[in-house]
GROMACS .gro file of C-alpha atoms in nm:
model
  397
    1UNK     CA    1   4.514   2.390  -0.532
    2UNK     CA    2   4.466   2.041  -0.328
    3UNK     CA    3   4.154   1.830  -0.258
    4UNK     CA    4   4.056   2.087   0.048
    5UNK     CA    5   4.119   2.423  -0.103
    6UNK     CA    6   3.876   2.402  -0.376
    7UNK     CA    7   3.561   2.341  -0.201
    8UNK     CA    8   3.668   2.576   0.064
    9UNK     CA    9   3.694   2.841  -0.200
   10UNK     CA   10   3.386   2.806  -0.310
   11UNK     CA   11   3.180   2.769   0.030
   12UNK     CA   12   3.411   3.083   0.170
   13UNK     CA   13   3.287   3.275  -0.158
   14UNK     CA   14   2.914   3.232  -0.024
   15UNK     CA   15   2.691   3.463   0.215
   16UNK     CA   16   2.676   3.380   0.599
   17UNK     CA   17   2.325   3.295   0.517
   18UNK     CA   18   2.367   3.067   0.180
   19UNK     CA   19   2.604   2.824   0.372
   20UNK     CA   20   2.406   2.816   0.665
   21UNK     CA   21   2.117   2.688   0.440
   22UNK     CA   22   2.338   2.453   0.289
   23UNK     CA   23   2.475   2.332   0.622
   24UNK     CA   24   2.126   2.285   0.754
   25UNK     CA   25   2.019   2.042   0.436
   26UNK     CA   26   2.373   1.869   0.509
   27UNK     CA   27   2.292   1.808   0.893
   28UNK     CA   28   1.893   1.695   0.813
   29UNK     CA   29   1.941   1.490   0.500
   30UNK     CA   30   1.905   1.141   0.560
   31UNK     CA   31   2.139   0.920   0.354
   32UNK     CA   32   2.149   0.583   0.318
   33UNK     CA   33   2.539   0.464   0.357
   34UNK     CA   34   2.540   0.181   0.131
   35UNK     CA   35   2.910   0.163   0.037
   36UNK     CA   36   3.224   0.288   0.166
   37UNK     CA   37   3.242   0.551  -0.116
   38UNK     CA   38   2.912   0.677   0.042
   39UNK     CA   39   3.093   0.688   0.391
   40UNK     CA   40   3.426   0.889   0.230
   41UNK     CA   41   3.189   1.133   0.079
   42UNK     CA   42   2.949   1.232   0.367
   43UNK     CA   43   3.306   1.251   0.572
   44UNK     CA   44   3.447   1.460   0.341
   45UNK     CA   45   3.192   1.682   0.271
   46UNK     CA   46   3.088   1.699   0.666
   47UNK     CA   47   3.445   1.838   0.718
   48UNK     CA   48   3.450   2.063   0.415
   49UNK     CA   49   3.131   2.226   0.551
   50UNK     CA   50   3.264   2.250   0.915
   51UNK     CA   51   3.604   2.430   0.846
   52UNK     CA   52   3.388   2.672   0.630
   53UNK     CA   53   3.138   2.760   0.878
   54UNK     CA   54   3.437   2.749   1.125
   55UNK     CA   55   3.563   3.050   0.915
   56UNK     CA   56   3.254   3.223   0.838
   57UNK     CA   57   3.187   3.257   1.181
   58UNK     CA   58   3.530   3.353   1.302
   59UNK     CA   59   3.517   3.629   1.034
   60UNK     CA   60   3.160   3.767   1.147
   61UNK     CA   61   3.283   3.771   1.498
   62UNK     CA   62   3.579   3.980   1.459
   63UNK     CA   63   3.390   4.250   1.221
   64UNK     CA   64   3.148   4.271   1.533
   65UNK     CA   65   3.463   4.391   1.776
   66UNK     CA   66   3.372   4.418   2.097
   67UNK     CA   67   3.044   4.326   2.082
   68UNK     CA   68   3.125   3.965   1.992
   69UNK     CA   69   2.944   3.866   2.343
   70UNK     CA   70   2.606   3.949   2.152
   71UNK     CA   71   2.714   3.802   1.845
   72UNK     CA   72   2.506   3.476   1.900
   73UNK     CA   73   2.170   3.663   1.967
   74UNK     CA   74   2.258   3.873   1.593
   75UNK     CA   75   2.293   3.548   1.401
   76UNK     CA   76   2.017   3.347   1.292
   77UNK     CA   77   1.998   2.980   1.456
   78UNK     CA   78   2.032   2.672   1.191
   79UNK     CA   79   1.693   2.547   1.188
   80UNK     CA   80   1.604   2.209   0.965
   81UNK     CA   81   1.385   2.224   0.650
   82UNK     CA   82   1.140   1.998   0.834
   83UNK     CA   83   1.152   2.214   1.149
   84UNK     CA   84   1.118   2.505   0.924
   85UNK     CA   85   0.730   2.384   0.785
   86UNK     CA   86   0.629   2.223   1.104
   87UNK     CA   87   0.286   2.318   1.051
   88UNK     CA   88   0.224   2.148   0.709
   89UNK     CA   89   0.359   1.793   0.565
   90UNK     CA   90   0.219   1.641   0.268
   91UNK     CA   91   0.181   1.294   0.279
   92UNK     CA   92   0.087   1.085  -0.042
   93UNK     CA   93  -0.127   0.785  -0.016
   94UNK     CA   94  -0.157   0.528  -0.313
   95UNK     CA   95  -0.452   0.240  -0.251
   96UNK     CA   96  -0.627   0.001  -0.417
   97UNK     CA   97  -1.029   0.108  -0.476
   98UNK     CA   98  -1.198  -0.076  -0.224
   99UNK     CA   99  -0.942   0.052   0.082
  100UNK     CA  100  -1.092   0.383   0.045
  101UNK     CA  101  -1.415   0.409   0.273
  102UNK     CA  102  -1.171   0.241   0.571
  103UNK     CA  103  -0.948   0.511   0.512
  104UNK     CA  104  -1.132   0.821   0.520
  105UNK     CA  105  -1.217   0.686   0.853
  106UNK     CA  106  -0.903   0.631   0.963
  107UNK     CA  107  -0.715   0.943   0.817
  108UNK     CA  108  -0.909   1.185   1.007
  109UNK     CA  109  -0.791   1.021   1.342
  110UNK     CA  110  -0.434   0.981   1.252
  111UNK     CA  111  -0.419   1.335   1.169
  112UNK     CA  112  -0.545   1.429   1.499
  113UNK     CA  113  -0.337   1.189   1.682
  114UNK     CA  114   0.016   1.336   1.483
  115UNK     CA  115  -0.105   1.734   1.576
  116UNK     CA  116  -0.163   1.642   1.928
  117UNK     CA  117   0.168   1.468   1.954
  118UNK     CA  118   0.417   1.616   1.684
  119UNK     CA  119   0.227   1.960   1.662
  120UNK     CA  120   0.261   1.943   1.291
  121UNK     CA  121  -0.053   1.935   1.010
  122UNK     CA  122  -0.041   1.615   0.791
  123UNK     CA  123  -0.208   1.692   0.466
  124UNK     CA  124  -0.304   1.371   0.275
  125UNK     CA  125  -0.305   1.332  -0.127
  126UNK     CA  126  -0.507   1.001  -0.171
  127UNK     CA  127  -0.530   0.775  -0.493
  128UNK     CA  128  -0.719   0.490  -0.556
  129UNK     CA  129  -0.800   0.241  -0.816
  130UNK     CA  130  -0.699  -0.127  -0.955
  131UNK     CA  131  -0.426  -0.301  -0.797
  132UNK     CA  132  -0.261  -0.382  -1.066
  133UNK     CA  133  -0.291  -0.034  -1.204
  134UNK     CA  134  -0.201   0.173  -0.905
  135UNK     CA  135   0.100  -0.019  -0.949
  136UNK     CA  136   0.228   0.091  -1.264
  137UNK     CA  137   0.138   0.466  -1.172
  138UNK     CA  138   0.375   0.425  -0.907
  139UNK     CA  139   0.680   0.270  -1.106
  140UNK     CA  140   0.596   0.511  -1.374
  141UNK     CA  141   0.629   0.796  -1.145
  142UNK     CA  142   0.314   0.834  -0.953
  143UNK     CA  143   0.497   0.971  -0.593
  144UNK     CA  144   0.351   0.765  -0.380
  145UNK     CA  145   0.496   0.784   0.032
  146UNK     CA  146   0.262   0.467   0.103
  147UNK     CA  147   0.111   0.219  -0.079
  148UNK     CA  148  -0.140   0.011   0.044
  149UNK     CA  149  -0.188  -0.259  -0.229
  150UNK     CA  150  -0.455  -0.589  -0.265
  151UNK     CA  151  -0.166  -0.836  -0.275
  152UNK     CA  152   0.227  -0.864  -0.191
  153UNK     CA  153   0.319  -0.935  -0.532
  154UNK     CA  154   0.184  -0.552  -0.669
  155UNK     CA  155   0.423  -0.428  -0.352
  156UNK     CA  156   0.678  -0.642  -0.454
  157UNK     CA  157   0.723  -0.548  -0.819
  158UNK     CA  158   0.772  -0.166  -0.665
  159UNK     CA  159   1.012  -0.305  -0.472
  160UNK     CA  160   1.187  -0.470  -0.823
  161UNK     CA  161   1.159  -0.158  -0.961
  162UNK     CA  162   1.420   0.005  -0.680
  163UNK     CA  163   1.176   0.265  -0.521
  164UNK     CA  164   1.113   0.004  -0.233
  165UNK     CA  165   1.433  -0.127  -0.024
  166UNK     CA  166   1.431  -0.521   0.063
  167UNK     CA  167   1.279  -0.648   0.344
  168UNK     CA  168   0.994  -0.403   0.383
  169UNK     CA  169   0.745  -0.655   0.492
  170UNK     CA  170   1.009  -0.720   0.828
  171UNK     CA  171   0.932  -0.341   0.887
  172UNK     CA  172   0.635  -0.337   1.029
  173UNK     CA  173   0.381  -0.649   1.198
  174UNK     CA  174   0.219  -0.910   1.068
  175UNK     CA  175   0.458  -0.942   0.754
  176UNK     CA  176   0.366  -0.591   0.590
  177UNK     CA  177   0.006  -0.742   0.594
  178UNK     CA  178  -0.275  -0.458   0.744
  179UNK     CA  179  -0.636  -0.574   0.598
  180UNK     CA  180  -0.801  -0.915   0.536
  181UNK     CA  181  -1.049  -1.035   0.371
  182UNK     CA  182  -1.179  -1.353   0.222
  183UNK     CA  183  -1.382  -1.374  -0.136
  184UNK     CA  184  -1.787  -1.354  -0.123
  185UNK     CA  185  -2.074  -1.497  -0.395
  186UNK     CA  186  -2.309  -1.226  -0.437
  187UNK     CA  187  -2.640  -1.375  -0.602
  188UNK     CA  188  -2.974  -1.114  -0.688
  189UNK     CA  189  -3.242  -1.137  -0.416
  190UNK     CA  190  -3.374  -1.442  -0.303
  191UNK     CA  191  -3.081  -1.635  -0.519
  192UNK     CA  192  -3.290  -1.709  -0.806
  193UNK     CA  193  -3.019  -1.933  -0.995
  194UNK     CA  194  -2.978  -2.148  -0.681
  195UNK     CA  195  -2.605  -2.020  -0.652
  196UNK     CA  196  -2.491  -2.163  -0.331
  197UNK     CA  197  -2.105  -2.303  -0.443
  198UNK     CA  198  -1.832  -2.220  -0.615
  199UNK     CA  199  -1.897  -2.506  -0.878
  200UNK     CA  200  -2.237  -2.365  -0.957
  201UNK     CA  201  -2.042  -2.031  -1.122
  202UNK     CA  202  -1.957  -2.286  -1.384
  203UNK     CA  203  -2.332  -2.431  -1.497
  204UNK     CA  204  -2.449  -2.287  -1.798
  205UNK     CA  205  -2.712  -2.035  -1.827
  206UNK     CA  206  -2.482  -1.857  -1.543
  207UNK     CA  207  -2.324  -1.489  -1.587
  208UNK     CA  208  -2.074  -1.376  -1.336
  209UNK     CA  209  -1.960  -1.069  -1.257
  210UNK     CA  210  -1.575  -1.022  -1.221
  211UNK     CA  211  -1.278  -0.781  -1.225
  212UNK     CA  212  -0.974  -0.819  -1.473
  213UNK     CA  213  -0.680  -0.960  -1.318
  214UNK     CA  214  -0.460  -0.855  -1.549
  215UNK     CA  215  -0.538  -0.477  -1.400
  216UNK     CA  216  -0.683  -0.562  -1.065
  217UNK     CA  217  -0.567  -0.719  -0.737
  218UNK     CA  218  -0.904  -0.865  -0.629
  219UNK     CA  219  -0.922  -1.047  -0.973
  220UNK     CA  220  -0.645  -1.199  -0.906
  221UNK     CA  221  -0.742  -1.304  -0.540
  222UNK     CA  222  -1.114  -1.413  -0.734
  223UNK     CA  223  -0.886  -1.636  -0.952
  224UNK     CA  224  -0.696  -1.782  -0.704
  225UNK     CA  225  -1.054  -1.888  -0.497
  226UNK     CA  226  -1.173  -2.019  -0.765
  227UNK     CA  227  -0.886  -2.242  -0.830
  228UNK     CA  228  -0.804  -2.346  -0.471
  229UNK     CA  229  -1.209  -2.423  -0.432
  230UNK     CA  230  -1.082  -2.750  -0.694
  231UNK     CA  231  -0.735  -2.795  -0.532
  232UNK     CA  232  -0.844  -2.801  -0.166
  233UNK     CA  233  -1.108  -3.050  -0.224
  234UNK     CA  234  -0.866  -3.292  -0.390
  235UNK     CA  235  -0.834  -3.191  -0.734
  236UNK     CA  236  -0.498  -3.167  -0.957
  237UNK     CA  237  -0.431  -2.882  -1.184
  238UNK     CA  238  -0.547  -3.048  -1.452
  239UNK     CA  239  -0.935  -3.056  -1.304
  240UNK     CA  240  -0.859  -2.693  -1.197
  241UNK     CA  241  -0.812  -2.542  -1.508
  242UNK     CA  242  -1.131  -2.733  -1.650
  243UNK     CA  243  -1.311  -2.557  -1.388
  244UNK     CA  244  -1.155  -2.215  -1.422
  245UNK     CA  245  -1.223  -2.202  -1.831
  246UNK     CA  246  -1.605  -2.278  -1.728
  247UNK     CA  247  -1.619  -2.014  -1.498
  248UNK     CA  248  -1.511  -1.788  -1.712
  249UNK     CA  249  -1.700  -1.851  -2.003
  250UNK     CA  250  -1.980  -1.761  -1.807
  251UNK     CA  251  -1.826  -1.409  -1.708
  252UNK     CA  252  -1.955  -1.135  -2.011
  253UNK     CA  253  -1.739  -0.881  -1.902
  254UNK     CA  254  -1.411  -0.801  -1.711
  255UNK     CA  255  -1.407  -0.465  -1.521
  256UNK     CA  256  -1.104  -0.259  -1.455
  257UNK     CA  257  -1.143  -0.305  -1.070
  258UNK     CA  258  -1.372  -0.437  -0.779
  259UNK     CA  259  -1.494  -0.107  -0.743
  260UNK     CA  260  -1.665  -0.104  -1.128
  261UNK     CA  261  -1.738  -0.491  -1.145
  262UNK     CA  262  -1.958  -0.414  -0.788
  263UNK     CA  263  -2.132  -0.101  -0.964
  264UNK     CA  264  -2.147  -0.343  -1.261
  265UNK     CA  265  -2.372  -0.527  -1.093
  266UNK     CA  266  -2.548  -0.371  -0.828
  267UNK     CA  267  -2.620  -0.010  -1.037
  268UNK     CA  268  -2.603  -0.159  -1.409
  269UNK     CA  269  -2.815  -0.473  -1.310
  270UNK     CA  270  -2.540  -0.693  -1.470
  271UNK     CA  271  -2.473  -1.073  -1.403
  272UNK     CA  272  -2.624  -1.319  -1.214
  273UNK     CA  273  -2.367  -1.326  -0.919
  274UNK     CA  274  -2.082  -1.127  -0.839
  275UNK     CA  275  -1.778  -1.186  -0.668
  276UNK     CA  276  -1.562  -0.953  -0.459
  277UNK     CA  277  -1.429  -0.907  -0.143
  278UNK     CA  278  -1.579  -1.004   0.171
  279UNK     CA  279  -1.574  -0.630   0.278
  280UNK     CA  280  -1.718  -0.468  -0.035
  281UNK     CA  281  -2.033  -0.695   0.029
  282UNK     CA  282  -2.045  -0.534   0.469
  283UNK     CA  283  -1.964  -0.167   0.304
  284UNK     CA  284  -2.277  -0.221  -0.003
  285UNK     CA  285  -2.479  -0.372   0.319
  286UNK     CA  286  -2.366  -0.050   0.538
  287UNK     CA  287  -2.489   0.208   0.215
  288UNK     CA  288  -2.830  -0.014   0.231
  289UNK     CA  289  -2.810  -0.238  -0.025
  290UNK     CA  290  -3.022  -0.551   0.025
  291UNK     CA  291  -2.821  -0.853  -0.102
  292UNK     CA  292  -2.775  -1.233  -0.060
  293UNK     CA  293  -2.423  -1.312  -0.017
  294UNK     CA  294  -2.245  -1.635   0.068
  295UNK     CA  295  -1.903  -1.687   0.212
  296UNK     CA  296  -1.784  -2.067   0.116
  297UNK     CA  297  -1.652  -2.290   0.339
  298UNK     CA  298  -1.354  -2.337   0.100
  299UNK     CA  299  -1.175  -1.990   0.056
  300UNK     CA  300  -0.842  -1.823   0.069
  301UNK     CA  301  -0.760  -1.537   0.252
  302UNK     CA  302  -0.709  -1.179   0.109
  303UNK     CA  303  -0.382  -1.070   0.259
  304UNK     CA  304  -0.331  -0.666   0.206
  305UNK     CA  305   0.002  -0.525   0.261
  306UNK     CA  306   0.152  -0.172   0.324
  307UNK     CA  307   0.481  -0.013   0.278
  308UNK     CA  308   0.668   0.305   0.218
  309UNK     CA  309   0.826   0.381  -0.062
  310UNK     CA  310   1.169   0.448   0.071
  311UNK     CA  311   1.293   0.633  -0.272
  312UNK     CA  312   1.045   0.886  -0.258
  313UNK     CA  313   0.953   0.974   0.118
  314UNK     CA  314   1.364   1.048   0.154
  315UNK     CA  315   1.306   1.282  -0.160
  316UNK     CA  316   1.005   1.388   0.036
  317UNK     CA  317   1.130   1.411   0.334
  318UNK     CA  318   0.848   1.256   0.525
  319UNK     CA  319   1.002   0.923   0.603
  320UNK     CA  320   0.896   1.021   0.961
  321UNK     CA  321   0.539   1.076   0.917
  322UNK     CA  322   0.511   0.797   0.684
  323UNK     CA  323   0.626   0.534   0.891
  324UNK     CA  324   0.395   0.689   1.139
  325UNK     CA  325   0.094   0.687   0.956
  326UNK     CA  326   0.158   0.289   0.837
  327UNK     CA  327   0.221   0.180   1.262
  328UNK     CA  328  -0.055   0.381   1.316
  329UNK     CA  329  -0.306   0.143   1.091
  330UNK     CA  330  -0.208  -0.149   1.295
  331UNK     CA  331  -0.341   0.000   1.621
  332UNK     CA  332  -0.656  -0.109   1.781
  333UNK     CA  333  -0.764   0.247   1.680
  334UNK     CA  334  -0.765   0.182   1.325
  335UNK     CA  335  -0.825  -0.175   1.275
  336UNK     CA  336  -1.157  -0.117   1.425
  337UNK     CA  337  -1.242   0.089   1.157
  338UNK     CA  338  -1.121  -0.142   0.891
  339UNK     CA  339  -1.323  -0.401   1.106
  340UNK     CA  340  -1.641  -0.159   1.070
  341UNK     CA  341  -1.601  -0.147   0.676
  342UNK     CA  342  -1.596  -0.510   0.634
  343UNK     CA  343  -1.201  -0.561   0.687
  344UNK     CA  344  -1.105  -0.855   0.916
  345UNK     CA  345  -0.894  -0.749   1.137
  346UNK     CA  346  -0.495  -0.847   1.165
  347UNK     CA  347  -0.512  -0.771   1.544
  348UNK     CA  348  -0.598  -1.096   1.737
  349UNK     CA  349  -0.726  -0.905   2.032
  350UNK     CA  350  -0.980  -0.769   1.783
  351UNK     CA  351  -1.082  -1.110   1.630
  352UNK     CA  352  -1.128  -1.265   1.948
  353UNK     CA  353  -1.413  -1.002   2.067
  354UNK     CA  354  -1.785  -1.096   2.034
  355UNK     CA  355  -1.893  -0.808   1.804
  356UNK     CA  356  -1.580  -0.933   1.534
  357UNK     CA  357  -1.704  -1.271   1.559
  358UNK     CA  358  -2.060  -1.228   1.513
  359UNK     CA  359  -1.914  -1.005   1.194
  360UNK     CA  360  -1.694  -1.245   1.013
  361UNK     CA  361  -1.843  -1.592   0.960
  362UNK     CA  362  -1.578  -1.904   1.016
  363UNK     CA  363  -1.467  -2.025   0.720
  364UNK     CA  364  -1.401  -2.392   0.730
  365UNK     CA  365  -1.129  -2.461   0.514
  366UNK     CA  366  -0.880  -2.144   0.430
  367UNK     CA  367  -0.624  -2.120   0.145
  368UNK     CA  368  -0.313  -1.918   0.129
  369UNK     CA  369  -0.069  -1.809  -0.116
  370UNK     CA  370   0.176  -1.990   0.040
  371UNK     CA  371   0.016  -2.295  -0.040
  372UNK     CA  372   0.041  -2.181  -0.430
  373UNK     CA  373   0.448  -2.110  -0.323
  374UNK     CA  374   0.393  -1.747  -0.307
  375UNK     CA  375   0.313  -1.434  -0.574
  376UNK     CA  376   0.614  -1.497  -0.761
  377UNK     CA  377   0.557  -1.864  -0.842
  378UNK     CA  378   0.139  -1.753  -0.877
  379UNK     CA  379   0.211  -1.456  -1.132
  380UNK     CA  380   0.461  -1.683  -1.353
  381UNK     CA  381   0.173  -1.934  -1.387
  382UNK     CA  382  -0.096  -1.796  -1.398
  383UNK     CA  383  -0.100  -1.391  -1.480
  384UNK     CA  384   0.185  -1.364  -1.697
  385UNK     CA  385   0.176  -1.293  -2.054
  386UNK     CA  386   0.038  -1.629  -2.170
  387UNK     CA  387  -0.008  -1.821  -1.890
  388UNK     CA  388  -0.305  -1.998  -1.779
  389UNK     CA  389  -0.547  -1.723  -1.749
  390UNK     CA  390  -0.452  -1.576  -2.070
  391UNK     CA  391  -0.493  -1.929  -2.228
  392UNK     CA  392  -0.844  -1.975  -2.054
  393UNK     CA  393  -0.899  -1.598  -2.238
  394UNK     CA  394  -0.844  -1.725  -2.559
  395UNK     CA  395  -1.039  -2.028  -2.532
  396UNK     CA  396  -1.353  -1.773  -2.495
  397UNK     CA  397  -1.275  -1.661  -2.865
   0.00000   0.00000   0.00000
């Protein structure tokens, strides 16, 4: 029996109805051809699958005799999996903590926009939590269809781990990047401790309030302000990390996330000053909180990126709604809600209007990874297993 005969067999042994299922996954199935092997193999079986349905079909048309003219009305039509369940898709959502306010604004309007265009029900599963940790879930086998992370280097270690395909941040605007922010001082009413810099974290008598960034993207981003705060005023590394291990001898605690270091300190009454995200301090101002914040004039700016996760929306299936729902957050649309929970917005249109500006205050003199040569080159030396923020943690022992 030769390389032909044996599949045939096997597809001519099935019901009319079993190999039209199995020609309907073969037509919808996306593959990626990555090889030529690939190629061969979606050839072969393409023809395999043909010559079969070829006979199946001749077969059922000559048992209907002379009614083979109504034969096509008798048969059912080959209908996709996806076309099958147009009503419902489920679309998983994996975010970092503070992200979540902005987007149950903006999921209810995407949903909308999808039915009214598509005519099919998009059914969110949303997770949030730490950076850092959200990450892991994911690579450990949290499904995620889009992740929405607080810095490029969580995405990218996804990426590392083969569930994210090269150049995702070319797939969409703005370099993958969907949110801004910059980092805030948050000081108890009326600024008691005369907190007005980033050097006066560092005075004693001081307690700060703080994520981990061994577990949370904003930590990191904290770190990072507080070190370019030395660098961009014309200090080496040298005076940097001097600064740093003061800072952080002042901090009593290190929570899992923004999230719990701003409940921390606003419910617990912990700390002196807090700091966090631009946007967390707008969203606690939006809820009623009554706060002094500053935003220094030397900062660095909070780049948020968002991908799909290519493994798992083609095991999904919902590599079409998916890359929907991430072009979808860069519209005006939904960047004005991001802009309304605190988010500065990545569309320029938006940051140019009145009501933005008046939101956001300038900030004089703006970091960027780049000028720290990137998350790769940032995680080596500072977040890795015994780097410089692990030797600034053992210091406090």
């Amino acid at each position: 029996m030769n390389l032909w005969q044996r599949p045939l067999k096997r597809l001519q042994a099935m019901s009319y109805d079993k190999l039209l299922r199995v020609y309907a996954e073969h037509r919808t199935y996306r593959f990626r051809l990555n090889s030529l092997k690939s190629f061969v193999s979606l050839f072969l079986v393409g023809t395999v699958l043909s010559v079969a349905l070829a006979a199946c079909s001749g077969e059922t048309g000559s048992n209907s005799g002379s009614n083979s003219g109504s034969n096509s009305s008798t048969q059912p039509p080959i209908a996709s999996p996806v076309a099958a369940n147009k009503d419902n898709v489920e679309l998983t959502l994996v975010s970092f903590a503070v992200t979540k306010a902005a987007h149950e604004a903006i999921i209810p309007k995407f949903v909308q926009q999808w039915k009214k265009d598509h005519n099919q029900t998009v059914v969110f599963k949303q997770s949030y939590g730490g950076s850092g940790s959200q990450t892991r879930a994911v690579i450990d086998g949290l499904e995620a269809d889009v992740v929405h992370l607080a810095l490029a280097g969580d995405t990218s270690k996804i990426e590392k781990a083969g569930l994210i395909q090269p150049g995702w941040e070319k797939e969409v605007p703005n370099n993958g990047i969907v949110s801004k922010s910059v980092a805030a001082l948050v000081t108890r009413p009326g600024n008691p401790k005369n907190i007005k810099t980033w050097e006066d974290l560092s005075k004693d008598g001081i307690k700060l309030i703080t994520a981990d960034p061994k577990t949370s993207g904003v930590a990191r981003w904290n770190f990072l302000a507080l070190w370019n705060s030395v660098i961009k005023t014309g200090g080496d590394d040298a005076k940097a990390t001097a600064f740093v291990t003061k800072v952080y001898k002042n901090v009593p605690l290190l929570t899992k996330d923004a999230r719990e270091a701003t409940d921390a300190f606003f419910k617990q009454g912990q700390g002196d000053a807090l700091i966090n995200y631009e946007n967390e301090i707008i969203l606690a101002e939006i809820k009623g909180e009554k706060l002094t914040a500053i935003i220094p004039d030397v900062n660095i700016s909070i780049d948020n990126p968002i991908a799909v996760v290519d493994k798992n929306v083609d095991k999904h299936r919902t590599r079409e709604v998916a890359e929907g729902f991430v072009k979808y957050l860069y519209t005006p649309e939904a960047q004005q809600e991001f802009a309304k929970l605190g988010f500065r917005p990545v569309d320029e249109t938006l940051t140019l209007s009145k009501e933005v500006a008046d939101k956001f205050p300038k900030v004089k003199t703006l970091g960027t990874v780049a000028d720290f040569g990137g998350w790769d080159g940032i995680n080596k030396k500072f977040f890795a297993d015994g780097a410089i923020f692990d030797q600034i943690q053992a210091k406090k022992k």
